[in-house]
PDB file of C-alpha atoms in Angstrom:
ATOM      1  CA  MET A1237     113.295  95.106  90.363  1.00  0.00           C
ATOM      2  CA  GLN A1238     110.041  95.194  88.527  1.00  0.00           C
ATOM      3  CA  ALA A1239     107.588  97.705  89.815  1.00  0.00           C
ATOM      4  CA  ALA A1240     104.674  95.293  89.401  1.00  0.00           C
ATOM      5  CA  VAL A1241     106.023  92.932  92.028  1.00  0.00           C
ATOM      6  CA  PHE A1242     106.727  95.726  94.424  1.00  0.00           C
ATOM      7  CA  ASN A1243     103.250  97.046  93.957  1.00  0.00           C
ATOM      8  CA  ALA A1244     101.768  93.600  94.336  1.00  0.00           C
ATOM      9  CA  LEU A1245     103.388  92.943  97.673  1.00  0.00           C
ATOM     10  CA  SER A1246     103.619  96.411  99.106  1.00  0.00           C
ATOM     11  CA  GLU A1247      99.929  96.474  99.966  1.00  0.00           C
ATOM     12  CA  PRO A1248      99.243  94.992 103.440  1.00  0.00           C
ATOM     13  CA  SER A1249      96.105  93.081 102.407  1.00  0.00           C
ATOM     14  CA  ARG A1250      97.985  91.431  99.572  1.00  0.00           C
ATOM     15  CA  LEU A1251     100.779  90.359 101.905  1.00  0.00           C
ATOM     16  CA  GLN A1252      98.093  88.954 104.212  1.00  0.00           C
ATOM     17  CA  ILE A1253      96.683  86.983 101.299  1.00  0.00           C
ATOM     18  CA  VAL A1254     100.138  85.566 100.553  1.00  0.00           C
ATOM     19  CA  GLU A1255     100.431  84.581 104.194  1.00  0.00           C
ATOM     20  CA  LEU A1256      97.013  82.929 104.161  1.00  0.00           C
ATOM     21  CA  LEU A1257      97.720  80.976 100.983  1.00  0.00           C
ATOM     22  CA  ARG A1258     100.976  79.662 102.356  1.00  0.00           C
ATOM     23  CA  THR A1259      99.078  77.063 104.363  1.00  0.00           C
ATOM     24  CA  ASN A1260      96.321  76.125 101.926  1.00  0.00           C
ATOM     25  CA  PRO A1261      94.653  77.188  98.696  1.00  0.00           C
ATOM     26  CA  HIS A1262      91.456  79.129  99.329  1.00  0.00           C
ATOM     27  CA  PRO A1263      88.482  80.336  97.299  1.00  0.00           C
ATOM     28  CA  VAL A1264      88.039  84.078  97.043  1.00  0.00           C
ATOM     29  CA  GLY A1265      85.071  84.032  99.474  1.00  0.00           C
ATOM     30  CA  GLU A1266      87.170  82.574 102.266  1.00  0.00           C
ATOM     31  CA  ILE A1267      89.982  84.983 101.566  1.00  0.00           C
ATOM     32  CA  ALA A1268      87.634  87.939 101.816  1.00  0.00           C
ATOM     33  CA  GLU A1269      86.145  86.553 105.025  1.00  0.00           C
ATOM     34  CA  THR A1270      89.518  85.937 106.683  1.00  0.00           C
ATOM     35  CA  LEU A1271      90.761  89.398 105.807  1.00  0.00           C
ATOM     36  CA  ALA A1272      87.413  90.940 106.731  1.00  0.00           C
ATOM     37  CA  ILE A1273      87.140  92.726 103.410  1.00  0.00           C
ATOM     38  CA  ARG A1274      84.454  92.646 100.747  1.00  0.00           C
ATOM     39  CA  GLN A1275      84.711  90.012  98.048  1.00  0.00           C
ATOM     40  CA  PRO A1276      85.137  92.427  95.097  1.00  0.00           C
ATOM     41  CA  GLN A1277      88.013  93.999  96.996  1.00  0.00           C
ATOM     42  CA  ALA A1278      89.606  90.589  97.566  1.00  0.00           C
ATOM     43  CA  SER A1279      89.166  89.791  93.878  1.00  0.00           C
ATOM     44  CA  LYS A1280      90.918  93.009  92.977  1.00  0.00           C
ATOM     45  CA  HIS A1281      93.895  92.149  95.175  1.00  0.00           C
ATOM     46  CA  LEU A1282      94.006  88.601  93.798  1.00  0.00           C
ATOM     47  CA  LYS A1283      94.009  89.939  90.278  1.00  0.00           C
ATOM     48  CA  VAL A1284      97.097  92.023  91.046  1.00  0.00           C
ATOM     49  CA  LEU A1285      98.827  89.060  92.689  1.00  0.00           C
ATOM     50  CA  ALA A1286      97.962  86.800  89.757  1.00  0.00           C
ATOM     51  CA  GLU A1287      99.246  89.325  87.232  1.00  0.00           C
ATOM     52  CA  SER A1288     102.570  89.388  89.073  1.00  0.00           C
ATOM     53  CA  GLY A1289     102.859  85.617  89.011  1.00  0.00           C
ATOM     54  CA  ILE A1290     102.526  85.227  92.761  1.00  0.00           C
ATOM     55  CA  VAL A1291      99.210  83.351  92.836  1.00  0.00           C
ATOM     56  CA  ARG A1292      97.230  81.320  90.351  1.00  0.00           C
ATOM     57  CA  ALA A1293      93.490  80.613  90.222  1.00  0.00           C
ATOM     58  CA  GLU A1294      92.050  77.232  89.388  1.00  0.00           C
ATOM     59  CA  PRO A1295      88.375  76.837  88.664  1.00  0.00           C
ATOM     60  CA  ARG A1296      86.771  74.175  90.834  1.00  0.00           C
ATOM     61  CA  ALA A1297      83.050  73.607  90.581  1.00  0.00           C
ATOM     62  CA  ARG A1298      81.632  77.132  90.554  1.00  0.00           C
ATOM     63  CA  GLN A1299      84.502  78.624  92.514  1.00  0.00           C
ATOM     64  CA  ARG A1300      87.941  79.873  91.735  1.00  0.00           C
ATOM     65  CA  ILE A1301      90.515  78.447  94.150  1.00  0.00           C
ATOM     66  CA  TYR A1302      93.613  80.529  94.610  1.00  0.00           C
ATOM     67  CA  HIS A1303      96.949  79.020  95.437  1.00  0.00           C
ATOM     68  CA  LEU A1304     100.427  80.368  95.882  1.00  0.00           C
ATOM     69  CA  LEU A1305     103.019  79.664  93.235  1.00  0.00           C
ATOM     70  CA  ALA A1306     106.039  78.015  94.815  1.00  0.00           C
ATOM     71  CA  GLU A1307     108.636  79.496  92.532  1.00  0.00           C
ATOM     72  CA  PRO A1308     109.042  82.918  94.165  1.00  0.00           C
ATOM     73  CA  PHE A1309     109.771  81.176  97.476  1.00  0.00           C
ATOM     74  CA  GLY A1310     112.436  79.066  95.859  1.00  0.00           C
ATOM     75  CA  GLU A1311     113.910  82.233  94.472  1.00  0.00           C
ATOM     76  CA  MET A1312     114.099  83.604  97.980  1.00  0.00           C
ATOM     77  CA  ALA A1313     116.290  80.713  99.066  1.00  0.00           C
ATOM     78  CA  ARG A1314     118.457  81.395  96.055  1.00  0.00           C
ATOM     79  CA  TRP A1315     118.715  85.030  97.045  1.00  0.00           C
ATOM     80  CA  ILE A1316     120.091  84.013 100.431  1.00  0.00           C
ATOM     81  CA  ASP A1317     122.450  81.664  98.609  1.00  0.00           C
ATOM     82  CA  SER A1318     123.745  84.645  96.682  1.00  0.00           C
ATOM     83  CA  PHE A1319     124.656  86.320  99.992  1.00  0.00           C
ATOM     84  CA  GLU A1320     126.623  83.179 100.756  1.00  0.00           C
ATOM     85  CA  HIS A1321     128.180  83.261  97.314  1.00  0.00           C
ATOM     86  CA  VAL A1322     129.433  86.808  97.802  1.00  0.00           C
ATOM     87  CA  TRP A1323     131.259  85.600 100.897  1.00  0.00           C
ATOM     88  CA  GLU A1324     132.813  82.681  99.035  1.00  0.00           C
ATOM     89  CA  VAL A1325     134.068  85.087  96.414  1.00  0.00           C
ATOM     90  CA  ARG A1326     135.261  87.538  99.044  1.00  0.00           C
ATOM     91  CA  LEU A1327     137.312  84.805 100.720  1.00  0.00           C
ATOM     92  CA  ASP A1328     138.791  83.856  97.340  1.00  0.00           C
ATOM     93  CA  SER A1329     139.731  87.477  97.000  1.00  0.00           C
ATOM     94  CA  LEU A1330     141.319  87.430 100.470  1.00  0.00           C
ATOM     95  CA  GLY A1331     143.346  84.393  99.417  1.00  0.00           C
ATOM     96  CA  ASP A1332     144.585  86.223  96.312  1.00  0.00           C
ATOM     97  CA  TYR A1333     145.362  89.314  98.330  1.00  0.00           C
ATOM     98  CA  LEU A1334     147.295  87.360 100.957  1.00  0.00           C
ATOM     99  CA  GLN A1335     149.218  85.538  98.289  1.00  0.00           C
ATOM    100  CA  THR A1336     150.220  88.808  96.633  1.00  0.00           C
ATOM    101  CA  THR A1337     151.165  90.683  99.775  1.00  0.00           C
ATOM    102  CA  HIS A1338     152.770  87.729 101.504  1.00  0.00           C
ATOM    103  CA  THR A1339     154.916  86.954  98.462  1.00  0.00           C
ATOM    104  CA  GLU A1340     155.829  90.618  98.079  1.00  0.00           C
ATOM    105  CA  GLU A1341     156.632  91.045 101.729  1.00  0.00           C
ATOM    106  CA  GLY A1342     158.529  87.775 101.783  1.00  0.00           C
ATOM    107  CA  ALA A1343     160.592  88.880  98.787  1.00  0.00           C
ATOM    108  CA  SER A1344     161.366  92.326 100.132  1.00  0.00           C
TER     109      SER A1344
ATOM    110  CA  MET B 836     104.660  85.363 107.322  1.00  0.00           C
ATOM    111  CA  ILE B 837     107.415  85.770 104.772  1.00  0.00           C
ATOM    112  CA  THR B 838     110.000  86.144 107.500  1.00  0.00           C
ATOM    113  CA  GLN B 839     109.122  82.657 108.681  1.00  0.00           C
ATOM    114  CA  LEU B 840     110.611  81.316 105.522  1.00  0.00           C
ATOM    115  CA  LEU B 841     113.844  83.046 106.280  1.00  0.00           C
ATOM    116  CA  LYS B 842     114.034  82.969 110.065  1.00  0.00           C
ATOM    117  CA  LYS B 843     117.614  82.790 111.122  1.00  0.00           C
ATOM    118  CA  LYS B 844     119.982  81.747 108.421  1.00  0.00           C
ATOM    119  CA  GLU B 845     123.403  80.440 109.333  1.00  0.00           C
ATOM    120  CA  LEU B 846     126.313  80.534 106.926  1.00  0.00           C
ATOM    121  CA  HIS B 847     129.599  78.863 107.690  1.00  0.00           C
ATOM    122  CA  PHE B 848     132.860  79.275 105.816  1.00  0.00           C
ATOM    123  CA  GLU B 849     136.196  77.657 106.390  1.00  0.00           C
ATOM    124  CA  ARG B 850     139.362  78.371 104.413  1.00  0.00           C
ATOM    125  CA  SER B 851     143.023  77.647 104.801  1.00  0.00           C
ATOM    126  CA  PHE B 852     145.383  80.319 103.478  1.00  0.00           C
ATOM    127  CA  ALA B 853     149.090  80.031 102.763  1.00  0.00           C
ATOM    128  CA  ALA B 854     149.931  83.022 104.914  1.00  0.00           C
ATOM    129  CA  PRO B 855     150.900  83.566 108.542  1.00  0.00           C
ATOM    130  CA  ILE B 856     148.208  84.428 111.033  1.00  0.00           C
ATOM    131  CA  GLU B 857     149.578  87.986 111.431  1.00  0.00           C
ATOM    132  CA  ALA B 858     149.037  88.671 107.720  1.00  0.00           C
ATOM    133  CA  VAL B 859     145.461  87.394 107.844  1.00  0.00           C
ATOM    134  CA  TRP B 860     144.763  89.413 110.984  1.00  0.00           C
ATOM    135  CA  SER B 861     146.105  92.582 109.320  1.00  0.00           C
ATOM    136  CA  ALA B 862     144.043  91.956 106.198  1.00  0.00           C
ATOM    137  CA  TRP B 863     140.928  91.858 108.351  1.00  0.00           C
ATOM    138  CA  THR B 864     141.687  94.607 110.809  1.00  0.00           C
ATOM    139  CA  GLU B 865     143.517  97.353 108.892  1.00  0.00           C
ATOM    140  CA  ALA B 866     141.218  99.441 106.733  1.00  0.00           C
ATOM    141  CA  ASP B 867     143.849  99.990 104.020  1.00  0.00           C
ATOM    142  CA  ARG B 868     144.260  96.243 103.652  1.00  0.00           C
ATOM    143  CA  LEU B 869     140.609  95.305 104.097  1.00  0.00           C
ATOM    144  CA  ARG B 870     139.580  97.549 101.221  1.00  0.00           C
ATOM    145  CA  GLU B 871     141.969  95.695  98.900  1.00  0.00           C
ATOM    146  CA  TRP B 872     140.079  92.417  98.988  1.00  0.00           C
ATOM    147  CA  TRP B 873     136.580  93.116 100.345  1.00  0.00           C
ATOM    148  CA  HIS B 874     134.922  94.035  97.043  1.00  0.00           C
ATOM    149  CA  PRO B 875     133.522  91.502  94.578  1.00  0.00           C
ATOM    150  CA  ASP B 876     134.442  92.065  90.931  1.00  0.00           C
ATOM    151  CA  LYS B 877     132.821  95.033  89.173  1.00  0.00           C
ATOM    152  CA  THR B 878     132.656  96.876  92.469  1.00  0.00           C
ATOM    153  CA  THR B 879     135.039  99.106  94.358  1.00  0.00           C
ATOM    154  CA  VAL B 880     135.319 100.068  97.999  1.00  0.00           C
ATOM    155  CA  THR B 881     134.829 103.811  98.398  1.00  0.00           C
ATOM    156  CA  ASP B 882     134.778 104.051 102.184  1.00  0.00           C
ATOM    157  CA  CYS B 883     136.422 101.782 104.691  1.00  0.00           C
ATOM    158  CA  GLU B 884     136.687 102.393 108.388  1.00  0.00           C
ATOM    159  CA  VAL B 885     137.932  99.960 111.026  1.00  0.00           C
ATOM    160  CA  ASP B 886     138.041 101.045 114.651  1.00  0.00           C
ATOM    161  CA  LEU B 887     139.466  97.922 116.215  1.00  0.00           C
ATOM    162  CA  ARG B 888     138.037  97.851 119.717  1.00  0.00           C
ATOM    163  CA  VAL B 889     134.917  96.451 121.302  1.00  0.00           C
ATOM    164  CA  GLY B 890     132.218  98.990 120.491  1.00  0.00           C
ATOM    165  CA  GLY B 891     134.323 100.285 117.578  1.00  0.00           C
ATOM    166  CA  ARG B 892     133.012 100.557 114.071  1.00  0.00           C
ATOM    167  CA  ILE B 893     133.607  98.489 110.947  1.00  0.00           C
ATOM    168  CA  PHE B 894     132.143 100.394 108.031  1.00  0.00           C
ATOM    169  CA  VAL B 895     132.547  99.596 104.348  1.00  0.00           C
ATOM    170  CA  ILE B 896     130.801 101.051 101.312  1.00  0.00           C
ATOM    171  CA  THR B 897     130.934  99.028  98.135  1.00  0.00           C
ATOM    172  CA  LEU B 898     130.154 100.887  94.922  1.00  0.00           C
ATOM    173  CA  ALA B 899     128.872  99.231  91.745  1.00  0.00           C
ATOM    174  CA  SER B 900     131.111 100.179  88.835  1.00  0.00           C
ATOM    175  CA  ASP B 901     129.933 101.184  85.355  1.00  0.00           C
ATOM    176  CA  GLU B 902     130.379  97.563  84.311  1.00  0.00           C
ATOM    177  CA  MET B 903     127.334  96.712  86.397  1.00  0.00           C
ATOM    178  CA  GLY B 904     125.013  98.389  83.937  1.00  0.00           C
ATOM    179  CA  LYS B 905     121.845  99.739  85.506  1.00  0.00           C
ATOM    180  CA  TYR B 906     123.273  99.140  88.980  1.00  0.00           C
ATOM    181  CA  ALA B 907     126.257 101.381  88.221  1.00  0.00           C
ATOM    182  CA  GLY B 908     126.645 103.926  90.972  1.00  0.00           C
ATOM    183  CA  THR B 909     124.631 101.931  93.515  1.00  0.00           C
ATOM    184  CA  ARG B 910     126.225 102.008  96.928  1.00  0.00           C
ATOM    185  CA  TRP B 911     125.959  99.115  99.363  1.00  0.00           C
ATOM    186  CA  PRO B 912     127.101 100.106 102.839  1.00  0.00           C
ATOM    187  CA  MET B 913     127.823  97.696 105.654  1.00  0.00           C
ATOM    188  CA  ASP B 914     127.889  99.246 109.093  1.00  0.00           C
ATOM    189  CA  GLY B 915     128.981  97.122 112.010  1.00  0.00           C
ATOM    190  CA  THR B 916     130.115  97.249 115.611  1.00  0.00           C
ATOM    191  CA  PHE B 917     132.800  95.012 117.044  1.00  0.00           C
ATOM    192  CA  THR B 918     131.559  92.922 119.945  1.00  0.00           C
ATOM    193  CA  ARG B 919     134.720  90.888 120.489  1.00  0.00           C
ATOM    194  CA  ILE B 920     138.370  91.482 119.668  1.00  0.00           C
ATOM    195  CA  ASP B 921     140.759  88.681 120.434  1.00  0.00           C
ATOM    196  CA  GLU B 922     144.080  89.786 118.945  1.00  0.00           C
ATOM    197  CA  LEU B 923     145.329  87.351 116.282  1.00  0.00           C
ATOM    198  CA  ARG B 924     142.666  84.806 117.228  1.00  0.00           C
ATOM    199  CA  GLY B 925     139.454  86.282 116.041  1.00  0.00           C
ATOM    200  CA  LEU B 926     136.778  88.905 116.285  1.00  0.00           C
ATOM    201  CA  SER B 927     133.025  89.310 116.137  1.00  0.00           C
ATOM    202  CA  TYR B 928     130.863  92.128 114.863  1.00  0.00           C
ATOM    203  CA  ASP B 929     127.168  92.821 114.517  1.00  0.00           C
ATOM    204  CA  ALA B 930     126.348  94.573 111.290  1.00  0.00           C
ATOM    205  CA  LYS B 931     123.687  95.669 108.905  1.00  0.00           C
ATOM    206  CA  SER B 932     123.993  95.823 105.157  1.00  0.00           C
ATOM    207  CA  TRP B 933     121.703  97.748 102.876  1.00  0.00           C
ATOM    208  CA  THR B 934     121.278  99.497  99.574  1.00  0.00           C
ATOM    209  CA  GLU B 935     121.888 103.215  99.993  1.00  0.00           C
ATOM    210  CA  GLY B 936     118.677 105.213  99.804  1.00  0.00           C
ATOM    211  CA  ASP B 937     116.702 102.209 101.017  1.00  0.00           C
ATOM    212  CA  GLU B 938     118.033 101.800 104.517  1.00  0.00           C
ATOM    213  CA  ASP B 939     114.629 101.551 106.182  1.00  0.00           C
ATOM    214  CA  SER B 940     113.365  98.729 104.100  1.00  0.00           C
ATOM    215  CA  ALA B 941     116.256  96.954 102.412  1.00  0.00           C
ATOM    216  CA  THR B 942     118.448  96.211 105.392  1.00  0.00           C
ATOM    217  CA  ILE B 943     119.881  92.806 106.230  1.00  0.00           C
ATOM    218  CA  THR B 944     121.066  92.400 109.815  1.00  0.00           C
ATOM    219  CA  HIS B 945     123.782  89.856 110.484  1.00  0.00           C
ATOM    220  CA  THR B 946     126.263  88.789 113.110  1.00  0.00           C
ATOM    221  CA  ASN B 947     129.726  87.688 112.104  1.00  0.00           C
ATOM    222  CA  VAL B 948     132.194  85.562 114.031  1.00  0.00           C
ATOM    223  CA  LEU B 949     135.711  85.264 112.650  1.00  0.00           C
ATOM    224  CA  THR B 950     138.182  82.751 114.066  1.00  0.00           C
ATOM    225  CA  LEU B 951     141.831  82.394 113.033  1.00  0.00           C
ATOM    226  CA  SER B 952     144.120  79.516 113.901  1.00  0.00           C
ATOM    227  CA  SER B 953     147.661  78.643 112.857  1.00  0.00           C
ATOM    228  CA  GLU B 954     148.332  75.499 110.903  1.00  0.00           C
ATOM    229  CA  GLY B 955     152.102  75.536 110.611  1.00  0.00           C
ATOM    230  CA  GLU B 956     152.787  78.216 107.998  1.00  0.00           C
ATOM    231  CA  ARG B 957     149.166  78.363 107.002  1.00  0.00           C
ATOM    232  CA  THR B 958     146.204  79.997 108.664  1.00  0.00           C
ATOM    233  CA  LEU B 959     142.774  78.479 109.003  1.00  0.00           C
ATOM    234  CA  VAL B 960     140.008  81.051 108.780  1.00  0.00           C
ATOM    235  CA  THR B 961     136.495  80.232 109.864  1.00  0.00           C
ATOM    236  CA  LEU B 962     133.698  82.693 109.462  1.00  0.00           C
ATOM    237  CA  HIS B 963     130.230  82.182 110.806  1.00  0.00           C
ATOM    238  CA  VAL B 964     127.546  84.562 109.572  1.00  0.00           C
ATOM    239  CA  THR B 965     124.052  84.564 111.047  1.00  0.00           C
ATOM    240  CA  ILE B 966     121.421  86.538 109.206  1.00  0.00           C
ATOM    241  CA  THR B 967     119.129  87.657 112.002  1.00  0.00           C
ATOM    242  CA  ASP B 968     116.749  89.963 110.180  1.00  0.00           C
ATOM    243  CA  ILE B 969     115.842  91.108 106.731  1.00  0.00           C
ATOM    244  CA  GLY B 970     113.941  94.296 105.945  1.00  0.00           C
ATOM    245  CA  PRO B 971     110.565  94.314 104.176  1.00  0.00           C
ATOM    246  CA  LYS B 972     111.894  95.528 100.869  1.00  0.00           C
ATOM    247  CA  ALA B 973     114.731  93.022 100.953  1.00  0.00           C
ATOM    248  CA  LYS B 974     111.999  90.426 101.369  1.00  0.00           C
ATOM    249  CA  LEU B 975     110.182  91.846  98.396  1.00  0.00           C
ATOM    250  CA  ALA B 976     113.455  91.876  96.519  1.00  0.00           C
ATOM    251  CA  ALA B 977     113.608  88.176  97.194  1.00  0.00           C
ATOM    252  CA  PHE B 978     110.232  87.813  95.530  1.00  0.00           C
ATOM    253  CA  GLY B 979     111.199  90.213  92.820  1.00  0.00           C
ATOM    254  CA  MET B 980     114.245  88.226  91.871  1.00  0.00           C
ATOM    255  CA  LYS B 981     112.142  86.045  89.688  1.00  0.00           C
ATOM    256  CA  TRP B 982     111.283  89.034  87.568  1.00  0.00           C
ATOM    257  CA  GLY B 983     114.163  91.426  87.972  1.00  0.00           C
ATOM    258  CA  TYR B 984     117.002  90.430  90.213  1.00  0.00           C
ATOM    259  CA  LYS B 985     117.332  86.966  88.795  1.00  0.00           C
ATOM    260  CA  SER B 986     118.994  88.052  85.598  1.00  0.00           C
ATOM    261  CA  TYR B 987     121.193  90.458  87.505  1.00  0.00           C
ATOM    262  CA  LEU B 988     122.246  87.798  89.992  1.00  0.00           C
ATOM    263  CA  ASP B 989     122.751  85.199  87.305  1.00  0.00           C
ATOM    264  CA  ALA B 990     125.029  87.601  85.518  1.00  0.00           C
ATOM    265  CA  LEU B 991     126.715  88.568  88.746  1.00  0.00           C
ATOM    266  CA  GLY B 992     127.062  84.921  89.742  1.00  0.00           C
ATOM    267  CA  LYS B 993     128.601  84.095  86.390  1.00  0.00           C
ATOM    268  CA  GLN B 994     130.982  86.977  86.723  1.00  0.00           C
ATOM    269  CA  LEU B 995     131.889  86.042  90.270  1.00  0.00           C
ATOM    270  CA  ALA B 996     132.359  82.388  89.377  1.00  0.00           C
ATOM    271  CA  GLY B 997     134.900  83.291  86.716  1.00  0.00           C
ATOM    272  CA  PRO B 998     138.630  83.362  87.350  1.00  0.00           C
ATOM    273  CA  PRO B 999     139.623  86.213  89.669  1.00  0.00           C
ATOM    274  CA  ASN B1000     141.209  89.050  87.763  1.00  0.00           C
ATOM    275  CA  HIS B1001     143.134  90.912  90.380  1.00  0.00           C
TER     276      HIS B1001
END
């Protein structure tokens, strides 16, 4: 686990920003307003999130619009899949075990 | 928020084994047998406790071996309580799994329903796992996979997908 990602998401305001951006991209002003924090503070949080690859800014007119990068959420689904995979492997292992013991017990 | 993406997650497994139902039941319900097959490759089971009664405990600690590189020595406990015991037919248990040292934040809570049925000389095993909750750090770990866990899981997945070497 990279510390940067932990740091990025371990701060409540930054998690709130992630939650906010899940529905729509927002400019920094709106983000600050929704979270009831000052804009420089919001910018600071967004900088951390951007550096960790969680959000990306796109300049539009005179504003920077922040949106969430989809990839980490896809990774989350994959993480759950890995839980499933462990079970598949575990059941394979059970099959091997049963084959060994059943054959042994049958032979004895 | 992030939990909404996960909500409840249902996993369903179904396998037919060339073994009598008694053998499958023993493999699941006797600690000495359970510990023989529970661990994925590159891990070992260090603790295994099965108190086969409703309210009894099913407790397994899996330890990452030296082969797992930087994860070597990591312990992953699973601590569960039986909620249903139906001799030779099935059982259910509620459990939590976590990374030792991170219990508060890295815990996954899941319910597990095991059903056995005879198919002549074979036994059909169905297992239904419902992930009901996932701790904050486990959520972050899900994010972090892209940067850290991904390579570990890819490697683990590759290892696990290989032929079993038992």
